[in-house]
Amino acid sequence: MEQEQTVESGKTNSAKNEAWEWIKALFIAAVLVFFIRWLVFAPFIVEGPSMLPNFESHERLIVNKFIYRFGEPKRGDVIVFHATEDKDYIKRVIALPGETVRVEGDKVYINGEVLDEPYLKEALDDAAKKGIPYNTRNFPEMTVDEGSVFVMGDNRSNSSDSRDIGVISYEEIVGRADLIFWPLNKISFIH
């Protein structure tokens, strides 16, 4: 009889230990999810047509919030930033601190040189074939402030960007868009 009580007691302790191990594992997982979600990566939903043809409305992206702690934005990076107190925008970095930028028709000039924009080549070629400008919004030359970037949407004629809201300071940048994860047929890394 005494031996049976010891076996039952062992089973009870074993079940308690297993439950405690599960609680610890779930707690650690929750802390990791919190850390990764709030400090390293964040989901972002594209809203509106301003980044067409490269990003469509309702696509879901992963934004790397950590990358600019070790470096500065580079030309061509697709960034998410705080446009207003309650609204984030997604745009492409066009000009860097200290550079001059101007927009004339379908051409963007950085320090007087035409910017090569391979991410718009197909859209620019299609507009040229149709005999219409891709961009209908010019912008006079300006110099980008230190600690800021000049950003534009890929859909140049239909984008609220630095031509409207001014340059974006590094402090306003949430992070770099690195991955499209929805819809599933468009999963890809962003170059």
mmCIF file of C-alpha atoms in Angstrom:
data_model
loop_
_atom_site.group_PDB
_atom_site.id
_atom_site.type_symbol
_atom_site.label_atom_id
_atom_site.label_comp_id
_atom_site.label_asym_id
_atom_site.label_seq_id
_atom_site.Cartn_x
_atom_site.Cartn_y
_atom_site.Cartn_z
ATOM 1 C CA MET A 1 0.000 0.000 0.000
ATOM 2 C CA GLU A 2 2.821 2.365 0.910
ATOM 3 C CA GLN A 3 4.477 1.700 -2.449
ATOM 4 C CA GLU A 4 1.287 2.691 -4.345
ATOM 5 C CA GLN A 5 1.153 6.077 -2.580
ATOM 6 C CA THR A 6 4.756 6.778 -3.587
ATOM 7 C CA VAL A 7 4.004 6.009 -7.258
ATOM 8 C CA GLU A 8 0.906 8.256 -7.227
ATOM 9 C CA SER A 9 2.862 11.003 -5.481
ATOM 10 C CA GLY A 10 5.583 10.712 -8.152
ATOM 11 C CA LYS A 11 2.996 11.008 -10.943
ATOM 12 C CA THR A 12 1.509 14.129 -9.326
ATOM 13 C CA ASN A 13 4.935 15.764 -8.966
ATOM 14 C CA SER A 14 5.800 14.820 -12.542
ATOM 15 C CA ALA A 15 2.577 16.411 -13.833
ATOM 16 C CA LYS A 16 3.229 19.572 -11.778
ATOM 17 C CA ASN A 17 6.799 19.772 -13.095
ATOM 18 C CA GLU A 18 5.617 19.350 -16.667
ATOM 19 C CA ALA A 19 2.946 22.029 -16.231
ATOM 20 C CA TRP A 20 5.540 24.384 -14.732
ATOM 21 C CA GLU A 21 7.916 23.734 -17.667
ATOM 22 C CA TRP A 22 5.105 24.565 -20.134
ATOM 23 C CA ILE A 23 4.295 27.784 -18.258
ATOM 24 C CA LYS A 24 7.965 28.819 -18.346
ATOM 25 C CA ALA A 25 8.261 27.973 -22.061
ATOM 26 C CA LEU A 26 5.124 29.963 -22.928
ATOM 27 C CA PHE A 27 6.333 32.915 -20.864
ATOM 28 C CA ILE A 28 9.715 32.909 -22.619
ATOM 29 C CA ALA A 29 7.974 32.654 -26.017
ATOM 30 C CA ALA A 30 5.722 35.613 -25.150
ATOM 31 C CA VAL A 31 8.715 37.714 -24.092
ATOM 32 C CA LEU A 32 10.546 36.843 -27.323
ATOM 33 C CA VAL A 33 7.489 37.705 -29.439
ATOM 34 C CA PHE A 34 7.150 41.017 -27.604
ATOM 35 C CA PHE A 35 10.851 41.796 -28.069
ATOM 36 C CA ILE A 36 10.896 40.870 -31.746
ATOM 37 C CA ARG A 37 7.551 42.522 -32.550
ATOM 38 C CA TRP A 38 8.130 45.843 -30.789
ATOM 39 C CA LEU A 39 11.876 46.298 -31.043
ATOM 40 C CA VAL A 40 13.090 44.491 -34.161
ATOM 41 C CA PHE A 41 10.340 43.818 -36.724
ATOM 42 C CA ALA A 42 6.845 45.155 -37.264
ATOM 43 C CA PRO A 43 4.091 44.377 -39.761
ATOM 44 C CA PHE A 44 2.882 47.192 -42.020
ATOM 45 C CA ILE A 45 -0.079 47.328 -44.419
ATOM 46 C CA VAL A 46 0.291 49.338 -47.622
ATOM 47 C CA GLU A 47 -2.662 51.700 -48.023
ATOM 48 C CA GLY A 48 -3.421 53.491 -51.266
ATOM 49 C CA PRO A 49 -1.792 53.704 -54.708
ATOM 50 C CA SER A 50 1.262 55.862 -53.914
ATOM 51 C CA MET A 51 3.785 53.014 -54.287
ATOM 52 C CA LEU A 52 2.395 51.448 -57.464
ATOM 53 C CA PRO A 53 3.607 49.637 -59.515
ATOM 54 C CA ASN A 54 5.923 48.028 -56.943
ATOM 55 C CA PHE A 55 3.583 47.798 -53.935
ATOM 56 C CA GLU A 56 -0.174 47.439 -54.079
ATOM 57 C CA SER A 57 -2.746 48.554 -51.560
ATOM 58 C CA HIS A 58 -3.402 45.956 -48.824
ATOM 59 C CA GLU A 59 -0.066 44.182 -49.259
ATOM 60 C CA ARG A 60 1.504 43.324 -45.921
ATOM 61 C CA LEU A 61 5.169 43.975 -45.258
ATOM 62 C CA ILE A 62 7.704 43.257 -42.553
ATOM 63 C CA VAL A 63 9.536 46.404 -41.489
ATOM 64 C CA ASN A 64 13.006 46.080 -39.983
ATOM 65 C CA LYS A 65 12.979 48.578 -37.097
ATOM 66 C CA PHE A 66 16.512 47.742 -35.972
ATOM 67 C CA ILE A 67 18.594 48.329 -39.111
ATOM 68 C CA TYR A 68 19.010 52.096 -38.826
ATOM 69 C CA ARG A 69 20.419 51.813 -35.317
ATOM 70 C CA PHE A 70 23.634 50.636 -37.000
ATOM 71 C CA GLY A 71 23.583 52.675 -40.191
ATOM 72 C CA GLU A 72 21.779 55.354 -42.133
ATOM 73 C CA PRO A 73 19.162 55.012 -44.861
ATOM 74 C CA LYS A 74 20.496 54.488 -48.374
ATOM 75 C CA ARG A 75 19.134 55.747 -51.661
ATOM 76 C CA GLY A 76 16.532 53.299 -52.954
ATOM 77 C CA ASP A 77 15.566 51.976 -49.507
ATOM 78 C CA VAL A 78 11.819 51.649 -49.021
ATOM 79 C CA ILE A 79 11.078 53.103 -45.600
ATOM 80 C CA VAL A 80 8.117 53.484 -43.283
ATOM 81 C CA PHE A 81 7.975 56.728 -41.309
ATOM 82 C CA HIS A 82 5.661 58.733 -39.076
ATOM 83 C CA ALA A 83 3.988 61.214 -41.430
ATOM 84 C CA THR A 84 1.599 62.471 -38.766
ATOM 85 C CA GLU A 85 0.959 61.653 -35.131
ATOM 86 C CA ASP A 86 -1.366 58.794 -36.073
ATOM 87 C CA LYS A 87 -0.380 57.927 -39.654
ATOM 88 C CA ASP A 88 2.661 56.134 -41.084
ATOM 89 C CA TYR A 89 3.672 56.371 -44.761
ATOM 90 C CA ILE A 90 5.737 54.110 -46.979
ATOM 91 C CA LYS A 91 8.026 55.796 -49.531
ATOM 92 C CA ARG A 92 11.366 55.343 -51.277
ATOM 93 C CA VAL A 93 14.515 57.223 -50.254
ATOM 94 C CA ILE A 94 15.551 59.398 -53.190
ATOM 95 C CA ALA A 95 18.077 61.882 -51.817
ATOM 96 C CA LEU A 96 20.391 61.816 -48.811
ATOM 97 C CA PRO A 97 21.570 64.535 -46.398
ATOM 98 C CA GLY A 98 23.440 67.390 -48.088
ATOM 99 C CA GLU A 99 22.406 66.379 -51.630
ATOM 100 C CA THR A 100 20.441 68.585 -53.989
ATOM 101 C CA VAL A 101 17.324 67.133 -55.563
ATOM 102 C CA ARG A 102 14.952 68.343 -58.252
ATOM 103 C CA VAL A 103 12.224 66.690 -60.316
ATOM 104 C CA GLU A 104 11.531 67.612 -63.930
ATOM 105 C CA GLY A 105 9.049 65.469 -65.787
ATOM 106 C CA ASP A 106 10.023 61.821 -65.548
ATOM 107 C CA LYS A 107 13.568 62.582 -64.402
ATOM 108 C CA VAL A 108 14.894 63.052 -60.885
ATOM 109 C CA TYR A 109 18.195 64.903 -60.552
ATOM 110 C CA ILE A 110 20.544 64.340 -57.624
ATOM 111 C CA ASN A 111 23.387 66.865 -57.504
ATOM 112 C CA GLY A 112 22.632 67.697 -61.141
ATOM 113 C CA GLU A 113 22.859 64.065 -62.348
ATOM 114 C CA VAL A 114 19.878 62.011 -63.550
ATOM 115 C CA LEU A 115 18.998 59.334 -60.987
ATOM 116 C CA ASP A 116 18.910 55.777 -62.338
ATOM 117 C CA GLU A 117 15.683 54.189 -61.071
ATOM 118 C CA PRO A 118 15.535 50.546 -62.213
ATOM 119 C CA TYR A 119 12.488 49.922 -59.988
ATOM 120 C CA LEU A 120 10.488 52.282 -62.277
ATOM 121 C CA LYS A 121 11.942 51.246 -65.653
ATOM 122 C CA GLU A 122 8.896 49.269 -66.797
ATOM 123 C CA ALA A 123 6.428 51.981 -65.717
ATOM 124 C CA LEU A 124 8.521 54.711 -67.375
ATOM 125 C CA ASP A 125 8.794 52.654 -70.590
ATOM 126 C CA ASP A 126 5.019 52.025 -70.640
ATOM 127 C CA ALA A 127 4.281 55.742 -70.199
ATOM 128 C CA ALA A 128 6.764 56.635 -72.958
ATOM 129 C CA LYS A 129 5.127 54.112 -75.343
ATOM 130 C CA LYS A 130 1.761 55.745 -74.666
ATOM 131 C CA GLY A 131 3.284 59.191 -75.195
ATOM 132 C CA ILE A 132 2.332 60.423 -71.728
ATOM 133 C CA PRO A 133 4.517 61.540 -68.852
ATOM 134 C CA TYR A 134 4.808 59.173 -65.904
ATOM 135 C CA ASN A 135 5.269 62.078 -63.513
ATOM 136 C CA THR A 136 3.137 65.206 -63.800
ATOM 137 C CA ARG A 137 4.500 66.885 -60.656
ATOM 138 C CA ASN A 138 7.765 68.797 -60.941
ATOM 139 C CA PHE A 139 9.739 69.974 -57.931
ATOM 140 C CA PRO A 140 12.297 72.814 -57.806
ATOM 141 C CA GLU A 141 15.822 72.156 -56.632
ATOM 142 C CA MET A 142 16.419 71.980 -52.890
ATOM 143 C CA THR A 143 19.173 70.751 -50.583
ATOM 144 C CA VAL A 144 18.290 67.967 -48.147
ATOM 145 C CA ASP A 145 18.881 68.874 -44.492
ATOM 146 C CA GLU A 146 21.456 66.981 -42.442
ATOM 147 C CA GLY A 147 19.893 64.051 -40.576
ATOM 148 C CA SER A 148 17.046 63.851 -43.115
ATOM 149 C CA VAL A 149 16.104 62.148 -46.366
ATOM 150 C CA PHE A 150 13.994 63.180 -49.349
ATOM 151 C CA VAL A 151 11.404 60.493 -50.152
ATOM 152 C CA MET A 152 9.010 59.896 -53.033
ATOM 153 C CA GLY A 153 6.312 57.384 -53.829
ATOM 154 C CA ASP A 154 6.907 55.170 -56.868
ATOM 155 C CA ASN A 155 3.587 56.391 -58.295
ATOM 156 C CA ARG A 156 5.030 59.856 -58.874
ATOM 157 C CA SER A 157 1.842 61.616 -59.992
ATOM 158 C CA ASN A 158 -0.259 60.209 -57.155
ATOM 159 C CA SER A 159 1.872 60.344 -54.015
ATOM 160 C CA SER A 160 2.007 62.606 -50.998
ATOM 161 C CA ASP A 161 5.750 62.664 -50.332
ATOM 162 C CA SER A 162 8.650 65.044 -49.650
ATOM 163 C CA ARG A 163 7.402 67.295 -52.445
ATOM 164 C CA ASP A 164 4.393 67.980 -50.186
ATOM 165 C CA ILE A 165 5.412 67.222 -46.598
ATOM 166 C CA GLY A 166 9.109 68.092 -46.737
ATOM 167 C CA VAL A 167 12.142 66.036 -45.850
ATOM 168 C CA ILE A 168 11.893 63.203 -43.335
ATOM 169 C CA SER A 169 14.181 63.343 -40.309
ATOM 170 C CA TYR A 170 15.910 60.183 -39.153
ATOM 171 C CA GLU A 171 13.898 60.352 -35.906
ATOM 172 C CA GLU A 172 10.635 59.964 -37.865
ATOM 173 C CA ILE A 173 11.763 56.764 -39.608
ATOM 174 C CA VAL A 174 10.197 53.571 -38.231
ATOM 175 C CA GLY A 175 12.369 51.259 -40.333
ATOM 176 C CA ARG A 176 13.106 49.714 -43.702
ATOM 177 C CA ALA A 177 10.572 47.521 -45.499
ATOM 178 C CA ASP A 178 12.354 44.194 -46.044
ATOM 179 C CA LEU A 179 9.742 41.580 -46.939
ATOM 180 C CA ILE A 180 6.325 41.284 -48.566
ATOM 181 C CA PHE A 181 4.534 38.474 -46.738
ATOM 182 C CA TRP A 182 0.943 38.875 -47.959
ATOM 183 C CA PRO A 183 -0.637 37.935 -50.296
ATOM 184 C CA LEU A 184 1.144 34.601 -50.320
ATOM 185 C CA ASN A 185 1.728 34.659 -54.091
ATOM 186 C CA LYS A 186 3.803 37.849 -53.679
ATOM 187 C CA ILE A 187 6.102 36.737 -50.854
ATOM 188 C CA SER A 188 9.486 38.253 -51.633
ATOM 189 C CA PHE A 189 12.345 40.247 -50.211
ATOM 190 C CA ILE A 190 12.399 43.931 -51.092
ATOM 191 C CA HIS A 191 15.558 45.184 -52.812
#
